[in-house]
Amino acid sequence: MSGQSITDFGGFVFLQLLILTLRAALPNVIRFCCCAAMIYLGYCFCGWIVLGPYHVKFRSLNMVSECLFSLINGDDMFATFEKMQQKSYLVWLFSRIYLYSFISLFIYMVLSLFIALITDTYETVKVCLMGSMERVLLKMALSDSLIQEPYVFPPPDSFGHFYTYTSRI
């Protein structure tokens, strides 16, 4: 089993393609997630320090993380924006910029980049896998043609179409 190539399994090509994609994308995904986690932690600490005294959802680091994660998923956005206390115009303005930039950055950019990373790796692996399968099929066809009689291709019909490979010498 360990000596077989990925194309020897026949019917599981799509499953093999998925596994190869995940295996090839894993190092890039881990690096990307580490960078995204640093940005996320930066937003957590900033919200905890600046907005903690003014908003109940930003009182502890755990609550900030839960609030930001729910904002990424689209939950509780209105309540988070609505509960911001109007004690200071600067705090209110900062909270709007903070929340809008976080939502825009993580929903539109980070998640889209993550999907693009996986999709690009999928396309690369698919091209490589299909190229290797074509080489294997060509080798099989060449080895079969040495053993069997060669096919005779009939002339095309009046529309230029070839018939099937049914006639032999």
Short mmCIF file of N, CA and C in Angstrom, two decimals:
data_model
loop_
_atom_site.label_atom_id
_atom_site.label_comp_id
_atom_site.label_asym_id
_atom_site.label_seq_id
_atom_site.Cartn_x
_atom_site.Cartn_y
_atom_site.Cartn_z
N MET A 1 0.83 -1.20 0.00
CA MET A 1 0.00 0.00 0.00
C MET A 1 0.86 1.25 0.00
N SER A 2 2.00 1.22 0.68
CA SER A 2 2.82 2.43 0.77
C SER A 2 3.54 2.71 -0.53
N GLY A 3 3.73 1.72 -1.39
CA GLY A 3 4.44 1.92 -2.64
C GLY A 3 3.53 2.39 -3.76
N GLN A 4 2.22 2.41 -3.53
CA GLN A 4 1.30 2.79 -4.59
C GLN A 4 1.25 4.30 -4.72
N SER A 5 1.06 4.76 -5.94
CA SER A 5 0.93 6.20 -6.15
C SER A 5 -0.52 6.60 -5.91
N ILE A 6 -0.75 7.89 -5.89
CA ILE A 6 -2.07 8.42 -5.61
C ILE A 6 -3.06 8.09 -6.72
N THR A 7 -2.56 7.83 -7.92
CA THR A 7 -3.46 7.54 -9.04
C THR A 7 -3.84 6.07 -9.12
N ASP A 8 -3.27 5.22 -8.28
CA ASP A 8 -3.57 3.79 -8.32
C ASP A 8 -4.90 3.45 -7.66
N PHE A 9 -5.52 4.39 -6.96
CA PHE A 9 -6.72 4.09 -6.22
C PHE A 9 -7.99 4.30 -7.03
N GLY A 10 -7.89 4.82 -8.23
CA GLY A 10 -8.99 4.87 -9.18
C GLY A 10 -10.17 5.72 -8.79
N GLY A 11 -11.17 5.15 -8.13
CA GLY A 11 -12.44 5.80 -7.90
C GLY A 11 -12.44 6.91 -6.88
N PHE A 12 -11.39 7.07 -6.14
CA PHE A 12 -11.38 8.06 -5.07
C PHE A 12 -10.56 9.30 -5.45
N VAL A 13 -10.62 9.70 -6.69
CA VAL A 13 -9.79 10.81 -7.17
C VAL A 13 -10.17 12.11 -6.46
N PHE A 14 -11.45 12.37 -6.29
CA PHE A 14 -11.88 13.62 -5.66
C PHE A 14 -11.51 13.65 -4.17
N LEU A 15 -11.60 12.51 -3.51
CA LEU A 15 -11.17 12.44 -2.12
C LEU A 15 -9.67 12.63 -2.02
N GLN A 16 -8.94 12.03 -2.94
CA GLN A 16 -7.49 12.21 -2.96
C GLN A 16 -7.13 13.66 -3.24
N LEU A 17 -7.88 14.29 -4.12
CA LEU A 17 -7.64 15.70 -4.44
C LEU A 17 -7.87 16.57 -3.21
N LEU A 18 -8.89 16.27 -2.44
CA LEU A 18 -9.17 17.01 -1.21
C LEU A 18 -8.06 16.82 -0.19
N ILE A 19 -7.62 15.60 -0.01
CA ILE A 19 -6.56 15.31 0.96
C ILE A 19 -5.25 15.97 0.55
N LEU A 20 -4.92 15.87 -0.73
CA LEU A 20 -3.69 16.52 -1.21
C LEU A 20 -3.77 18.05 -1.08
N THR A 21 -4.95 18.61 -1.31
CA THR A 21 -5.13 20.05 -1.17
C THR A 21 -4.91 20.48 0.28
N LEU A 22 -5.52 19.75 1.20
CA LEU A 22 -5.35 20.09 2.62
C LEU A 22 -3.91 19.93 3.07
N ARG A 23 -3.27 18.88 2.60
CA ARG A 23 -1.87 18.64 2.97
C ARG A 23 -0.96 19.72 2.40
N ALA A 24 -1.20 20.14 1.16
CA ALA A 24 -0.36 21.15 0.54
C ALA A 24 -0.63 22.54 1.11
N ALA A 25 -1.87 22.81 1.49
CA ALA A 25 -2.23 24.14 1.99
C ALA A 25 -1.93 24.32 3.46
N LEU A 26 -1.70 23.24 4.20
CA LEU A 26 -1.55 23.33 5.65
C LEU A 26 -0.46 24.30 6.11
N PRO A 27 0.76 24.29 5.56
CA PRO A 27 1.76 25.25 6.04
C PRO A 27 1.35 26.71 5.80
N ASN A 28 0.78 27.00 4.64
CA ASN A 28 0.34 28.37 4.37
C ASN A 28 -0.84 28.76 5.25
N VAL A 29 -1.74 27.84 5.50
CA VAL A 29 -2.90 28.12 6.35
C VAL A 29 -2.45 28.38 7.78
N ILE A 30 -1.49 27.61 8.27
CA ILE A 30 -1.00 27.83 9.63
C ILE A 30 -0.34 29.20 9.75
N ARG A 31 0.50 29.56 8.79
CA ARG A 31 1.12 30.89 8.81
C ARG A 31 0.08 31.99 8.75
N PHE A 32 -0.89 31.83 7.87
CA PHE A 32 -1.94 32.83 7.73
C PHE A 32 -2.75 32.95 9.01
N CYS A 33 -3.10 31.83 9.63
CA CYS A 33 -3.88 31.86 10.87
C CYS A 33 -3.10 32.51 12.01
N CYS A 34 -1.79 32.29 12.04
CA CYS A 34 -0.97 32.94 13.07
C CYS A 34 -0.99 34.46 12.90
N CYS A 35 -0.87 34.92 11.68
CA CYS A 35 -0.94 36.37 11.42
C CYS A 35 -2.32 36.92 11.75
N ALA A 36 -3.37 36.22 11.36
CA ALA A 36 -4.73 36.68 11.65
C ALA A 36 -4.99 36.66 13.16
N ALA A 37 -4.44 35.70 13.87
CA ALA A 37 -4.60 35.63 15.32
C ALA A 37 -3.91 36.81 16.00
N MET A 38 -2.76 37.24 15.50
CA MET A 38 -2.08 38.41 16.06
C MET A 38 -2.92 39.68 15.87
N ILE A 39 -3.52 39.82 14.69
CA ILE A 39 -4.39 40.98 14.45
C ILE A 39 -5.62 40.90 15.35
N TYR A 40 -6.19 39.71 15.50
CA TYR A 40 -7.36 39.52 16.36
C TYR A 40 -7.02 39.85 17.81
N LEU A 41 -5.88 39.38 18.28
CA LEU A 41 -5.48 39.69 19.66
C LEU A 41 -5.22 41.18 19.84
N GLY A 42 -4.69 41.83 18.83
CA GLY A 42 -4.50 43.27 18.90
C GLY A 42 -5.83 43.99 19.06
N TYR A 43 -6.82 43.57 18.29
CA TYR A 43 -8.15 44.16 18.45
C TYR A 43 -8.75 43.84 19.82
N CYS A 44 -8.52 42.63 20.33
CA CYS A 44 -9.03 42.27 21.65
C CYS A 44 -8.43 43.17 22.74
N PHE A 45 -7.12 43.31 22.74
CA PHE A 45 -6.48 44.14 23.75
C PHE A 45 -6.88 45.60 23.62
N CYS A 46 -6.97 46.10 22.41
CA CYS A 46 -7.37 47.49 22.19
C CYS A 46 -8.79 47.73 22.70
N GLY A 47 -9.71 46.83 22.37
CA GLY A 47 -11.09 46.98 22.85
C GLY A 47 -11.19 46.86 24.35
N TRP A 48 -10.42 45.97 24.94
CA TRP A 48 -10.45 45.77 26.38
C TRP A 48 -9.93 47.01 27.11
N ILE A 49 -8.86 47.58 26.61
CA ILE A 49 -8.24 48.73 27.28
C ILE A 49 -9.05 50.00 27.06
N VAL A 50 -9.45 50.27 25.82
CA VAL A 50 -10.09 51.55 25.51
C VAL A 50 -11.59 51.52 25.80
N LEU A 51 -12.28 50.47 25.38
CA LEU A 51 -13.74 50.44 25.48
C LEU A 51 -14.25 49.73 26.73
N GLY A 52 -13.38 49.08 27.48
CA GLY A 52 -13.78 48.35 28.68
C GLY A 52 -14.56 49.17 29.69
N PRO A 53 -14.10 50.38 30.01
CA PRO A 53 -14.85 51.17 31.00
C PRO A 53 -16.20 51.69 30.51
N TYR A 54 -16.45 51.63 29.20
CA TYR A 54 -17.65 52.24 28.64
C TYR A 54 -18.68 51.25 28.12
N HIS A 55 -18.33 49.99 27.99
CA HIS A 55 -19.25 49.02 27.40
C HIS A 55 -19.15 47.72 28.17
N VAL A 56 -20.29 47.12 28.46
CA VAL A 56 -20.33 45.91 29.27
C VAL A 56 -19.69 44.71 28.56
N LYS A 57 -19.74 44.68 27.24
CA LYS A 57 -19.17 43.56 26.49
C LYS A 57 -17.65 43.64 26.37
N PHE A 58 -17.06 44.71 26.82
CA PHE A 58 -15.61 44.88 26.72
C PHE A 58 -14.96 44.97 28.10
N ARG A 59 -15.61 44.46 29.15
CA ARG A 59 -15.09 44.55 30.52
C ARG A 59 -13.93 43.60 30.78
N SER A 60 -13.94 42.44 30.17
CA SER A 60 -12.82 41.49 30.37
C SER A 60 -12.32 41.02 29.00
N LEU A 61 -11.12 40.50 29.00
CA LEU A 61 -10.53 40.04 27.74
C LEU A 61 -11.33 38.89 27.14
N ASN A 62 -11.87 38.03 28.00
CA ASN A 62 -12.69 36.93 27.53
C ASN A 62 -13.98 37.44 26.88
N MET A 63 -14.61 38.42 27.49
CA MET A 63 -15.85 38.98 26.94
C MET A 63 -15.58 39.72 25.63
N VAL A 64 -14.43 40.39 25.54
CA VAL A 64 -14.06 41.08 24.30
C VAL A 64 -13.90 40.06 23.18
N SER A 65 -13.21 38.97 23.47
CA SER A 65 -12.99 37.93 22.46
C SER A 65 -14.31 37.32 22.00
N GLU A 66 -15.20 37.06 22.95
CA GLU A 66 -16.51 36.51 22.59
C GLU A 66 -17.31 37.50 21.76
N CYS A 67 -17.26 38.77 22.12
CA CYS A 67 -17.99 39.80 21.37
C CYS A 67 -17.45 39.92 19.96
N LEU A 68 -16.13 39.98 19.80
CA LEU A 68 -15.55 40.11 18.47
C LEU A 68 -15.80 38.87 17.62
N PHE A 69 -15.73 37.70 18.22
CA PHE A 69 -16.02 36.48 17.47
C PHE A 69 -17.48 36.45 17.02
N SER A 70 -18.38 36.91 17.87
CA SER A 70 -19.79 36.94 17.45
C SER A 70 -20.00 37.99 16.35
N LEU A 71 -19.22 39.07 16.37
CA LEU A 71 -19.31 40.07 15.31
C LEU A 71 -18.81 39.50 13.98
N ILE A 72 -17.77 38.67 14.02
CA ILE A 72 -17.28 38.03 12.79
C ILE A 72 -18.38 37.16 12.18
N ASN A 73 -19.12 36.47 13.03
CA ASN A 73 -20.19 35.59 12.57
C ASN A 73 -21.47 36.34 12.23
N GLY A 74 -21.51 37.64 12.48
CA GLY A 74 -22.68 38.44 12.16
C GLY A 74 -23.73 38.46 13.25
N ASP A 75 -23.41 37.97 14.42
CA ASP A 75 -24.36 37.93 15.53
C ASP A 75 -24.25 39.21 16.36
N ASP A 76 -25.36 39.69 16.85
CA ASP A 76 -25.39 40.72 17.89
C ASP A 76 -24.73 42.03 17.48
N MET A 77 -24.72 42.35 16.19
CA MET A 77 -24.09 43.61 15.76
C MET A 77 -24.86 44.82 16.25
N PHE A 78 -26.16 44.83 16.08
CA PHE A 78 -26.95 46.00 16.47
C PHE A 78 -26.85 46.26 17.96
N ALA A 79 -26.95 45.22 18.76
CA ALA A 79 -26.88 45.39 20.22
C ALA A 79 -25.52 45.92 20.65
N THR A 80 -24.46 45.48 19.99
CA THR A 80 -23.12 45.96 20.34
C THR A 80 -22.98 47.43 20.01
N PHE A 81 -23.46 47.83 18.86
CA PHE A 81 -23.38 49.25 18.48
C PHE A 81 -24.32 50.11 19.34
N GLU A 82 -25.49 49.58 19.65
CA GLU A 82 -26.50 50.36 20.36
C GLU A 82 -26.14 50.59 21.83
N LYS A 83 -25.47 49.64 22.46
CA LYS A 83 -25.18 49.74 23.89
C LYS A 83 -23.97 50.61 24.22
N MET A 84 -23.31 51.14 23.21
CA MET A 84 -22.16 52.00 23.48
C MET A 84 -22.65 53.27 24.18
N GLN A 85 -22.09 53.52 25.33
CA GLN A 85 -22.53 54.67 26.13
C GLN A 85 -22.06 55.98 25.50
N GLN A 86 -22.86 56.99 25.63
CA GLN A 86 -22.58 58.29 25.04
C GLN A 86 -21.91 59.22 26.08
N LYS A 87 -20.94 58.72 26.84
CA LYS A 87 -20.27 59.56 27.84
C LYS A 87 -19.30 60.54 27.18
N SER A 88 -18.71 60.15 26.09
CA SER A 88 -17.74 61.00 25.43
C SER A 88 -17.87 60.81 23.92
N TYR A 89 -17.80 61.92 23.20
CA TYR A 89 -17.88 61.85 21.75
C TYR A 89 -16.68 61.11 21.17
N LEU A 90 -15.50 61.29 21.75
CA LEU A 90 -14.30 60.61 21.25
C LEU A 90 -14.39 59.10 21.44
N VAL A 91 -14.92 58.68 22.57
CA VAL A 91 -15.09 57.23 22.80
C VAL A 91 -16.11 56.67 21.83
N TRP A 92 -17.20 57.39 21.61
CA TRP A 92 -18.21 56.94 20.67
C TRP A 92 -17.63 56.85 19.26
N LEU A 93 -16.86 57.87 18.85
CA LEU A 93 -16.24 57.87 17.53
C LEU A 93 -15.21 56.74 17.40
N PHE A 94 -14.40 56.55 18.45
CA PHE A 94 -13.43 55.46 18.43
C PHE A 94 -14.12 54.11 18.34
N SER A 95 -15.21 53.93 19.06
CA SER A 95 -15.92 52.64 19.04
C SER A 95 -16.47 52.35 17.65
N ARG A 96 -16.97 53.37 16.97
CA ARG A 96 -17.47 53.16 15.61
C ARG A 96 -16.34 52.78 14.66
N ILE A 97 -15.26 53.52 14.71
CA ILE A 97 -14.10 53.22 13.84
C ILE A 97 -13.55 51.84 14.17
N TYR A 98 -13.43 51.54 15.45
CA TYR A 98 -12.91 50.25 15.92
C TYR A 98 -13.78 49.10 15.40
N LEU A 99 -15.07 49.18 15.61
CA LEU A 99 -15.96 48.08 15.23
C LEU A 99 -16.10 47.96 13.71
N TYR A 100 -16.24 49.08 13.02
CA TYR A 100 -16.34 49.02 11.56
C TYR A 100 -15.06 48.48 10.93
N SER A 101 -13.92 48.92 11.42
CA SER A 101 -12.66 48.42 10.85
C SER A 101 -12.47 46.93 11.15
N PHE A 102 -12.85 46.51 12.36
CA PHE A 102 -12.74 45.09 12.69
C PHE A 102 -13.65 44.24 11.81
N ILE A 103 -14.89 44.65 11.69
CA ILE A 103 -15.85 43.88 10.89
C ILE A 103 -15.40 43.84 9.43
N SER A 104 -14.99 44.97 8.90
CA SER A 104 -14.54 45.01 7.50
C SER A 104 -13.29 44.17 7.29
N LEU A 105 -12.35 44.29 8.19
CA LEU A 105 -11.10 43.55 8.04
C LEU A 105 -11.31 42.05 8.12
N PHE A 106 -12.05 41.60 9.11
CA PHE A 106 -12.18 40.15 9.31
C PHE A 106 -13.22 39.50 8.42
N ILE A 107 -14.34 40.13 8.20
CA ILE A 107 -15.37 39.49 7.39
C ILE A 107 -14.99 39.55 5.91
N TYR A 108 -14.56 40.70 5.45
CA TYR A 108 -14.35 40.86 4.01
C TYR A 108 -12.94 40.50 3.57
N MET A 109 -11.95 40.72 4.39
CA MET A 109 -10.58 40.50 3.94
C MET A 109 -10.00 39.18 4.44
N VAL A 110 -10.01 38.96 5.73
CA VAL A 110 -9.35 37.77 6.29
C VAL A 110 -10.04 36.50 5.83
N LEU A 111 -11.35 36.45 5.92
CA LEU A 111 -12.05 35.23 5.49
C LEU A 111 -11.94 35.01 3.98
N SER A 112 -11.97 36.09 3.22
CA SER A 112 -11.82 35.96 1.76
C SER A 112 -10.41 35.50 1.39
N LEU A 113 -9.41 36.02 2.08
CA LEU A 113 -8.04 35.58 1.82
C LEU A 113 -7.84 34.11 2.20
N PHE A 114 -8.46 33.69 3.28
CA PHE A 114 -8.38 32.29 3.70
C PHE A 114 -8.99 31.39 2.63
N ILE A 115 -10.15 31.75 2.12
CA ILE A 115 -10.79 30.97 1.06
C ILE A 115 -9.94 30.98 -0.21
N ALA A 116 -9.38 32.14 -0.55
CA ALA A 116 -8.53 32.24 -1.75
C ALA A 116 -7.28 31.37 -1.61
N LEU A 117 -6.73 31.30 -0.43
CA LEU A 117 -5.55 30.47 -0.19
C LEU A 117 -5.85 29.00 -0.43
N ILE A 118 -6.96 28.52 0.08
CA ILE A 118 -7.36 27.13 -0.12
C ILE A 118 -7.71 26.88 -1.59
N THR A 119 -8.41 27.80 -2.22
CA THR A 119 -8.81 27.63 -3.62
C THR A 119 -7.60 27.60 -4.54
N ASP A 120 -6.62 28.46 -4.29
CA ASP A 120 -5.41 28.47 -5.11
C ASP A 120 -4.64 27.16 -4.97
N THR A 121 -4.53 26.67 -3.76
CA THR A 121 -3.85 25.38 -3.56
C THR A 121 -4.62 24.26 -4.23
N TYR A 122 -5.95 24.30 -4.17
CA TYR A 122 -6.77 23.29 -4.82
C TYR A 122 -6.51 23.26 -6.32
N GLU A 123 -6.51 24.43 -6.93
CA GLU A 123 -6.27 24.50 -8.38
C GLU A 123 -4.88 23.99 -8.74
N THR A 124 -3.88 24.33 -7.95
CA THR A 124 -2.52 23.86 -8.21
C THR A 124 -2.43 22.34 -8.09
N VAL A 125 -3.00 21.79 -7.04
CA VAL A 125 -2.97 20.33 -6.84
C VAL A 125 -3.78 19.63 -7.92
N LYS A 126 -4.90 20.22 -8.31
CA LYS A 126 -5.74 19.61 -9.35
C LYS A 126 -4.98 19.52 -10.67
N VAL A 127 -4.28 20.59 -11.04
CA VAL A 127 -3.51 20.57 -12.29
C VAL A 127 -2.41 19.52 -12.21
N CYS A 128 -1.71 19.47 -11.09
CA CYS A 128 -0.63 18.48 -10.94
C CYS A 128 -1.17 17.05 -10.94
N LEU A 129 -2.27 16.83 -10.23
CA LEU A 129 -2.85 15.49 -10.15
C LEU A 129 -3.39 15.05 -11.51
N MET A 130 -4.07 15.92 -12.19
CA MET A 130 -4.61 15.56 -13.50
C MET A 130 -3.49 15.33 -14.51
N GLY A 131 -2.41 16.11 -14.41
CA GLY A 131 -1.26 15.89 -15.28
C GLY A 131 -0.61 14.55 -15.03
N SER A 132 -0.49 14.16 -13.74
CA SER A 132 0.11 12.86 -13.45
C SER A 132 -0.82 11.73 -13.86
N MET A 133 -2.12 11.93 -13.75
CA MET A 133 -3.06 10.90 -14.19
C MET A 133 -3.01 10.72 -15.70
N GLU A 134 -2.85 11.83 -16.43
CA GLU A 134 -2.74 11.73 -17.89
C GLU A 134 -1.48 10.96 -18.28
N ARG A 135 -0.38 11.18 -17.55
CA ARG A 135 0.85 10.44 -17.84
C ARG A 135 0.67 8.96 -17.55
N VAL A 136 -0.01 8.63 -16.46
CA VAL A 136 -0.24 7.22 -16.12
C VAL A 136 -1.14 6.57 -17.17
N LEU A 137 -2.19 7.27 -17.58
CA LEU A 137 -3.08 6.71 -18.60
C LEU A 137 -2.36 6.54 -19.93
N LEU A 138 -1.48 7.50 -20.27
CA LEU A 138 -0.69 7.38 -21.50
C LEU A 138 0.24 6.18 -21.43
N LYS A 139 0.88 5.99 -20.27
CA LYS A 139 1.76 4.82 -20.11
C LYS A 139 0.97 3.53 -20.22
N MET A 140 -0.23 3.51 -19.62
CA MET A 140 -1.06 2.31 -19.70
C MET A 140 -1.49 2.07 -21.14
N ALA A 141 -1.84 3.12 -21.86
CA ALA A 141 -2.26 2.96 -23.24
C ALA A 141 -1.11 2.48 -24.11
N LEU A 142 0.08 3.01 -23.87
CA LEU A 142 1.24 2.57 -24.65
C LEU A 142 1.60 1.13 -24.34
N SER A 143 1.53 0.74 -23.08
CA SER A 143 1.85 -0.65 -22.74
C SER A 143 0.78 -1.60 -23.28
N ASP A 144 -0.48 -1.19 -23.29
CA ASP A 144 -1.54 -2.03 -23.85
C ASP A 144 -1.42 -2.13 -25.36
N SER A 145 -0.97 -1.07 -26.02
CA SER A 145 -0.88 -1.09 -27.48
C SER A 145 0.26 -2.00 -27.94
N LEU A 146 1.25 -2.23 -27.10
CA LEU A 146 2.32 -3.14 -27.47
C LEU A 146 1.86 -4.59 -27.40
N ILE A 147 0.90 -4.86 -26.53
CA ILE A 147 0.42 -6.22 -26.36
C ILE A 147 -0.71 -6.52 -27.34
N GLN A 148 -1.64 -5.58 -27.49
CA GLN A 148 -2.80 -5.81 -28.34
C GLN A 148 -2.52 -5.27 -29.74
N GLU A 149 -3.42 -5.62 -30.63
CA GLU A 149 -3.31 -5.12 -32.00
C GLU A 149 -3.66 -3.64 -32.00
N PRO A 150 -3.02 -2.87 -32.84
CA PRO A 150 -3.33 -1.42 -32.88
C PRO A 150 -4.69 -1.18 -33.52
N TYR A 151 -5.30 -0.10 -33.10
CA TYR A 151 -6.58 0.30 -33.66
C TYR A 151 -6.36 0.94 -35.03
N VAL A 152 -7.33 0.71 -35.92
CA VAL A 152 -7.32 1.37 -37.22
C VAL A 152 -8.40 2.44 -37.17
N PHE A 153 -7.99 3.65 -37.40
CA PHE A 153 -8.94 4.75 -37.37
C PHE A 153 -9.62 4.86 -38.72
N PRO A 154 -10.93 4.75 -38.77
CA PRO A 154 -11.64 4.88 -40.05
C PRO A 154 -11.58 6.33 -40.51
N PRO A 155 -11.77 6.55 -41.79
CA PRO A 155 -11.75 7.94 -42.29
C PRO A 155 -12.95 8.70 -41.74
N PRO A 156 -12.83 10.01 -41.62
CA PRO A 156 -13.96 10.79 -41.09
C PRO A 156 -15.11 10.79 -42.07
N ASP A 157 -16.32 10.96 -41.52
CA ASP A 157 -17.48 11.04 -42.39
C ASP A 157 -17.52 12.40 -43.08
N SER A 158 -18.59 12.69 -43.75
CA SER A 158 -18.66 13.93 -44.54
C SER A 158 -18.66 15.18 -43.67
N PHE A 159 -19.00 15.04 -42.38
CA PHE A 159 -19.00 16.19 -41.48
C PHE A 159 -17.69 16.34 -40.73
N GLY A 160 -16.73 15.44 -40.97
CA GLY A 160 -15.43 15.52 -40.31
C GLY A 160 -15.37 14.81 -38.98
N HIS A 161 -16.42 14.04 -38.62
CA HIS A 161 -16.42 13.32 -37.35
C HIS A 161 -15.83 11.93 -37.54
N PHE A 162 -15.11 11.46 -36.54
CA PHE A 162 -14.57 10.12 -36.57
C PHE A 162 -15.55 9.16 -35.92
N TYR A 163 -15.56 7.94 -36.38
CA TYR A 163 -16.38 6.91 -35.76
C TYR A 163 -15.65 6.39 -34.54
N THR A 164 -16.31 5.52 -33.81
CA THR A 164 -15.67 4.94 -32.62
C THR A 164 -14.60 3.95 -33.04
N TYR A 165 -13.76 3.57 -32.11
CA TYR A 165 -12.64 2.68 -32.37
C TYR A 165 -13.11 1.22 -32.30
N THR A 166 -13.92 0.78 -33.24
CA THR A 166 -14.45 -0.58 -33.17
C THR A 166 -13.77 -1.52 -34.15
N SER A 167 -13.19 -1.01 -35.19
CA SER A 167 -12.61 -1.93 -36.18
C SER A 167 -11.14 -2.17 -35.85
N ARG A 168 -10.70 -3.40 -36.05
CA ARG A 168 -9.31 -3.79 -35.83
C ARG A 168 -8.77 -4.40 -37.11
N ILE A 169 -7.44 -4.49 -37.17
CA ILE A 169 -6.80 -5.10 -38.32
C ILE A 169 -6.94 -6.60 -38.27
#
